[in-house]
Short mmCIF file of C-alpha atoms in Angstrom, two decimals:
data_model
loop_
_atom_site.label_atom_id
_atom_site.label_comp_id
_atom_site.label_asym_id
_atom_site.label_seq_id
_atom_site.Cartn_x
_atom_site.Cartn_y
_atom_site.Cartn_z
CA UNK Q 1 332.88 229.39 164.12
CA UNK Q 2 333.59 231.63 167.10
CA UNK Q 3 337.20 232.70 167.55
CA UNK Q 4 339.31 233.80 170.50
CA UNK Q 5 342.56 235.75 170.22
CA UNK Q 6 345.20 234.82 172.80
CA UNK Q 7 348.17 237.18 173.25
CA UNK Q 8 351.33 235.67 174.71
CA UNK Q 9 352.96 238.58 176.52
CA UNK Q 10 356.18 236.68 177.21
CA UNK Q 11 359.31 237.16 175.11
CA UNK Q 12 359.70 233.39 175.28
CA UNK Q 13 357.60 232.00 172.46
CA UNK Q 14 357.61 228.51 174.01
CA UNK Q 15 357.79 229.34 177.71
CA UNK Q 16 355.39 228.73 180.57
CA UNK Q 17 353.02 231.55 179.60
CA UNK Q 18 352.62 229.93 176.19
CA UNK Q 19 351.94 226.56 177.85
CA UNK Q 20 349.18 228.08 179.97
CA UNK Q 21 347.58 229.75 176.95
CA UNK Q 22 347.83 226.54 174.93
CA UNK Q 23 345.85 224.74 177.64
CA UNK Q 24 343.13 227.38 177.33
CA UNK Q 25 343.22 227.16 173.52
CA UNK Q 26 343.05 223.35 173.55
CA UNK Q 27 339.98 223.44 175.79
CA UNK Q 28 338.36 226.08 173.59
CA UNK Q 29 338.87 223.75 170.64
CA UNK Q 30 337.14 220.94 172.49
CA UNK Q 31 334.23 223.34 172.99
CA UNK Q 32 334.03 224.16 169.28
CA UNK Q 33 335.76 227.55 169.50
CA UNK Q 34 338.66 228.42 167.21
CA UNK Q 35 341.69 230.27 168.59
CA UNK Q 36 344.90 231.98 167.54
CA UNK Q 37 347.92 232.68 169.74
CA UNK Q 38 350.08 235.71 168.96
CA UNK Q 39 353.56 235.99 170.54
CA UNK Q 40 354.83 239.50 171.25
CA UNK Q 41 358.39 238.27 170.75
CA UNK Q 42 361.70 239.68 171.95
CA UNK Q 43 361.82 242.90 169.97
CA UNK Q 44 361.30 246.39 171.35
CA UNK Q 45 357.62 247.34 171.55
CA UNK Q 46 356.50 250.90 170.90
CA UNK Q 47 354.28 252.39 173.56
CA UNK Q 48 351.41 254.85 173.17
CA UNK Q 49 352.46 258.52 172.87
CA UNK Q 50 348.91 259.93 173.22
CA UNK Q 51 349.08 261.60 169.81
CA UNK Q 52 345.39 261.00 169.11
CA UNK Q 53 346.03 259.93 165.51
CA UNK Q 54 344.20 256.64 166.02
CA UNK Q 55 340.98 258.60 166.51
CA UNK Q 56 341.35 259.99 162.99
CA UNK Q 57 342.99 257.05 161.21
CA UNK Q 58 341.18 254.15 162.90
CA UNK Q 59 344.49 252.56 163.84
CA UNK Q 60 347.66 253.36 165.74
CA UNK Q 61 349.97 255.72 163.88
CA UNK Q 62 352.90 253.32 164.36
CA UNK Q 63 352.98 250.63 161.67
CA UNK Q 64 354.97 247.87 163.35
CA UNK Q 65 354.22 244.27 162.42
CA UNK Q 66 353.15 243.23 165.93
CA UNK Q 67 350.39 245.81 166.22
CA UNK Q 68 349.39 245.44 162.55
CA UNK Q 69 348.96 241.69 162.98
CA UNK Q 70 346.67 242.13 165.97
CA UNK Q 71 344.79 244.88 164.13
CA UNK Q 72 344.09 242.49 161.27
CA UNK Q 73 342.88 239.69 163.54
CA UNK Q 74 340.64 241.98 165.59
CA UNK Q 75 339.10 243.66 162.55
CA UNK Q 76 338.47 240.31 160.87
CA UNK Q 77 336.39 239.51 163.92
CA UNK Q 78 337.01 237.88 167.28
CA UNK Q 79 334.53 236.72 169.89
CA UNK Q 80 336.84 236.73 172.90
CA UNK Q 81 340.27 237.75 174.13
CA UNK Q 82 342.79 236.18 176.50
CA UNK Q 83 345.96 238.04 177.50
CA UNK Q 84 348.80 236.14 179.16
CA UNK Q 85 351.91 237.49 180.84
CA UNK Q 86 354.82 236.42 183.01
CA UNK Q 87 355.29 238.34 186.24
CA UNK Q 88 358.16 240.85 186.28
CA UNK Q 89 358.74 242.75 189.54
CA UNK Q 90 355.17 242.14 190.69
CA UNK Q 91 353.58 243.24 187.42
CA UNK Q 92 352.98 242.19 183.80
CA UNK Q 93 355.70 242.41 181.18
CA UNK Q 94 356.22 246.10 180.32
CA UNK Q 95 356.42 245.36 176.60
CA UNK Q 96 352.99 243.73 176.77
CA UNK Q 97 351.47 246.74 178.54
CA UNK Q 98 353.01 249.06 175.94
CA UNK Q 99 351.26 247.04 173.24
CA UNK Q 100 347.95 246.81 175.10
CA UNK Q 101 347.86 250.57 175.69
CA UNK Q 102 347.87 251.06 171.93
CA UNK Q 103 345.51 248.19 171.13
CA UNK Q 104 342.83 249.16 173.62
CA UNK Q 105 343.01 252.88 172.89
CA UNK Q 106 342.78 252.46 169.12
CA UNK Q 107 340.61 249.34 168.78
CA UNK Q 108 338.24 249.68 171.71
CA UNK Q 109 335.18 249.81 169.47
CA UNK Q 110 335.99 246.32 168.15
CA UNK Q 111 336.59 244.87 171.62
CA UNK Q 112 333.53 246.23 173.38
CA UNK Q 113 331.29 243.50 174.87
CA UNK Q 114 333.72 240.71 173.94
CA UNK Q 115 334.43 238.30 176.83
CA UNK Q 116 338.01 238.65 178.07
CA UNK Q 117 340.38 237.09 180.56
CA UNK Q 118 343.95 237.48 181.73
CA UNK Q 119 346.42 234.72 182.61
CA UNK Q 120 349.58 235.26 184.64
CA UNK Q 121 352.56 233.00 185.25
CA UNK Q 122 355.09 233.48 188.04
CA UNK Q 123 357.87 231.76 189.92
CA UNK Q 124 356.48 232.62 193.35
CA UNK Q 125 354.84 236.03 193.97
CA UNK Q 126 353.25 238.99 192.20
CA UNK Q 127 350.58 237.00 190.38
CA UNK Q 128 347.58 238.72 191.98
CA UNK Q 129 348.90 242.21 191.29
CA UNK Q 130 349.67 241.32 187.67
CA UNK Q 131 346.24 239.70 187.26
CA UNK Q 132 344.57 242.85 188.58
CA UNK Q 133 346.62 245.11 186.29
CA UNK Q 134 345.67 243.22 183.15
CA UNK Q 135 341.99 243.00 184.06
CA UNK Q 136 341.82 246.79 184.17
CA UNK Q 137 342.09 246.87 180.38
CA UNK Q 138 338.86 244.90 180.13
CA UNK Q 139 336.84 246.65 182.80
CA UNK Q 140 337.36 250.09 181.22
CA UNK Q 141 336.18 248.79 177.83
CA UNK Q 142 332.77 247.25 178.64
CA UNK Q 143 334.24 243.76 178.28
CA UNK Q 144 332.75 240.96 180.42
CA UNK Q 145 335.54 239.34 182.44
CA UNK Q 146 335.55 235.55 182.32
CA UNK Q 147 336.22 233.84 185.63
CA UNK Q 148 337.52 230.39 186.51
CA UNK Q 149 337.69 228.16 189.58
CA UNK Q 150 340.59 230.25 190.94
CA UNK Q 151 342.44 233.37 189.86
CA UNK Q 152 343.99 232.65 186.47
CA UNK Q 153 347.56 232.05 187.60
CA UNK Q 154 350.04 229.29 186.94
CA UNK Q 155 353.35 228.64 188.69
CA UNK Q 156 356.58 227.75 186.94
CA UNK Q 157 360.06 229.15 186.39
CA UNK Q 158 362.09 227.04 183.99
CA UNK Q 159 360.46 226.15 180.63
CA UNK Q 160 357.93 223.37 181.03
CA UNK Q 161 357.44 223.68 184.78
CA UNK Q 162 353.94 225.08 184.28
CA UNK Q 163 352.79 221.59 183.32
CA UNK Q 164 353.62 220.45 186.84
CA UNK Q 165 351.16 222.93 188.36
CA UNK Q 166 348.14 220.66 188.14
CA UNK Q 167 345.78 223.13 189.78
CA UNK Q 168 347.00 225.91 187.51
CA UNK Q 169 346.44 223.79 184.39
CA UNK Q 170 342.98 222.81 185.62
CA UNK Q 171 342.24 226.50 186.16
CA UNK Q 172 343.21 227.12 182.52
CA UNK Q 173 340.86 224.39 181.32
CA UNK Q 174 338.01 225.75 183.41
CA UNK Q 175 338.73 229.19 182.00
CA UNK Q 176 338.53 227.81 178.44
CA UNK Q 177 335.19 226.15 179.10
CA UNK Q 178 333.80 229.24 180.81
CA UNK Q 179 334.99 231.43 177.92
CA UNK Q 180 333.24 229.19 175.39
CA UNK Q 181 330.08 229.13 177.51
CA UNK Q 182 329.99 232.91 177.79
CA UNK Q 183 330.64 233.43 174.06
CA UNK Q 184 327.70 231.19 173.20
CA UNK Q 185 325.39 233.13 175.49
CA UNK Q 186 326.57 236.59 174.48
CA UNK Q 187 326.52 235.88 170.74
CA UNK Q 188 323.31 237.87 170.29
CA UNK Q 189 324.46 240.56 167.87
CA UNK Q 190 324.64 244.29 168.44
CA UNK Q 191 320.91 244.55 169.23
CA UNK Q 192 321.43 242.46 172.35
CA UNK Q 193 324.07 244.74 173.85
CA UNK Q 194 323.35 247.56 176.32
CA UNK Q 195 322.96 250.99 174.80
CA UNK Q 196 325.96 253.15 175.64
CA UNK Q 197 325.55 256.71 176.85
CA UNK Q 198 327.58 259.52 175.36
CA UNK Q 199 330.78 259.59 177.44
CA UNK Q 200 331.00 262.27 180.11
CA UNK Q 201 334.52 263.45 180.98
CA UNK Q 202 334.99 264.84 184.48
CA UNK Q 203 338.41 266.35 185.12
CA UNK Q 204 339.61 267.13 188.62
CA UNK Q 205 341.44 270.35 187.86
CA UNK Q 206 339.44 273.31 186.57
CA UNK Q 207 340.51 276.87 185.83
CA UNK Q 208 338.48 279.92 186.69
#
């Protein structure tokens, strides 16, 4: 059975971001797709220090449980990814971005060509900017971005308010169905993926 990993980037394990992701996960289940939600929790999250050790070790050099859990799930095999975050000062949760920097830099080879989507939850503003920020992780990694009937945003402040955003919840259900649809059509094995060129690095500052 196909499987989608959903990352709850809110420190509130049962907050509105979790509710939005659960709506996606429930719809995926109706479409025959398994899912697993991982909460980043309230603890401090180590960011990437650009040490390059992941290129040699095949994993981030930091051995915290949060990263290690995602590493295990990704290496066991996923068919899609959904990342959810509350909006803080017009952007995603900083702890979530610290985690994603490490995940995408060290596990990019496992994520390539997997359908992905971001979900953002806000009280009032900043949703579009946060949505754009999270989608950049996917578009640099050859990951098809799954769309919905509207940008994947839900409104709610106090716990449970997200359920009152009927359009937002419908957008989550549409996202779940579209994710399942895309997984079925992209499940063609490595031979069906585009051949990647050897990366070319162009720097803007040159000496001599």
